[in-house]
């Protein structure tokens, strides 16, 4: 059984991973960041604006950091096989 079709397909996937990586990464960052900011500032609870920084950073690192870690290791995998 020849391996070159699988290697060619894997190289093809690695070549196009750079476009999908940056496209989806910036898209998720845009909607995640601005959706959180709009939900915080346009909510009816005015007291939440005073501890906005603490809420934002706690929400960012608890919910979005594993997602960033996943894309980071995917990017390291891409650099390793480049």
Tab-separated table of C-alpha atoms in Angstrom:
chain	number	residue	atom	x	y	z
A	1	UNK	CA	0.000	0.000	0.000
A	2	UNK	CA	1.462	3.320	-1.076
A	3	UNK	CA	1.721	6.177	1.391
A	4	UNK	CA	2.140	9.124	-0.964
A	5	UNK	CA	-1.620	9.875	-1.322
A	6	UNK	CA	-1.963	10.153	2.444
A	7	UNK	CA	1.175	12.257	2.726
A	8	UNK	CA	-0.011	14.484	-0.093
A	9	UNK	CA	-3.393	14.917	1.583
A	10	UNK	CA	-1.738	15.679	4.921
A	11	UNK	CA	0.526	18.269	3.271
A	12	UNK	CA	-2.537	19.748	1.554
A	13	UNK	CA	-4.336	20.046	4.892
A	14	UNK	CA	-1.302	21.685	6.501
A	15	UNK	CA	-1.023	24.175	3.674
A	16	UNK	CA	-4.611	25.322	3.989
A	17	UNK	CA	-4.610	25.181	7.804
A	18	UNK	CA	-2.915	28.597	7.966
A	19	UNK	CA	-5.878	30.259	6.250
A	20	UNK	CA	-8.511	28.467	8.308
A	21	UNK	CA	-6.561	29.051	11.515
A	22	UNK	CA	-6.312	32.810	11.172
A	23	UNK	CA	-9.788	33.173	9.651
A	24	UNK	CA	-11.621	31.342	12.424
A	25	UNK	CA	-9.332	32.683	15.149
A	26	UNK	CA	-9.947	36.355	14.337
A	27	UNK	CA	-13.633	35.704	13.679
A	28	UNK	CA	-14.117	34.091	17.095
A	29	UNK	CA	-12.030	36.763	18.790
A	30	UNK	CA	-14.112	39.514	17.191
A	31	UNK	CA	-17.511	38.106	18.152
A	32	UNK	CA	-16.373	36.911	21.559
A	33	UNK	CA	-14.724	40.182	22.585
A	34	UNK	CA	-17.283	42.649	21.235
A	35	UNK	CA	-20.224	40.488	22.268
A	36	UNK	CA	-18.944	40.459	25.830
A	37	UNK	CA	-18.317	44.217	25.858
A	38	UNK	CA	-21.750	45.025	24.431
A	39	UNK	CA	-23.461	42.642	26.854
A	40	UNK	CA	-21.659	44.279	29.765
A	41	UNK	CA	-22.245	47.910	28.868
A	42	UNK	CA	-25.802	47.625	27.588
A	43	UNK	CA	-27.098	45.485	30.416
A	44	UNK	CA	-29.678	46.875	32.830
A	45	UNK	CA	-27.432	46.229	35.840
A	46	UNK	CA	-25.491	49.483	36.307
A	47	UNK	CA	-23.403	48.112	39.184
A	48	UNK	CA	-21.713	45.649	36.823
A	49	UNK	CA	-19.914	48.535	35.109
A	50	UNK	CA	-17.798	49.276	38.176
A	51	UNK	CA	-16.174	45.863	38.340
A	52	UNK	CA	-16.024	45.532	34.559
A	53	UNK	CA	-12.302	44.799	34.428
A	54	UNK	CA	-12.455	42.018	36.978
A	55	UNK	CA	-15.484	40.449	35.330
A	56	UNK	CA	-13.959	40.766	31.890
A	57	UNK	CA	-10.599	39.224	32.746
A	58	UNK	CA	-12.082	36.453	34.868
A	59	UNK	CA	-14.559	35.633	32.114
A	60	UNK	CA	-11.828	35.814	29.456
A	61	UNK	CA	-9.354	33.494	31.185
A	62	UNK	CA	-11.890	31.018	32.482
A	63	UNK	CA	-13.863	30.569	29.286
A	64	UNK	CA	-11.689	31.639	26.380
A	65	UNK	CA	-8.224	30.572	27.524
A	66	UNK	CA	-8.761	26.822	26.839
A	67	UNK	CA	-9.929	27.763	23.355
A	68	UNK	CA	-6.770	29.841	22.830
A	69	UNK	CA	-4.688	26.977	24.164
A	70	UNK	CA	-6.282	24.598	21.682
A	71	UNK	CA	-5.473	26.882	18.712
A	72	UNK	CA	-1.982	27.471	20.058
A	73	UNK	CA	-1.183	23.758	20.133
A	74	UNK	CA	-2.751	23.361	16.718
A	75	UNK	CA	-0.488	26.121	15.461
A	76	UNK	CA	2.535	24.449	17.066
A	77	UNK	CA	1.571	21.242	15.295
A	78	UNK	CA	1.392	23.178	12.049
A	79	UNK	CA	4.853	24.687	12.639
A	80	UNK	CA	6.288	21.299	13.501
A	81	UNK	CA	5.130	19.731	10.231
A	82	UNK	CA	5.904	22.778	8.073
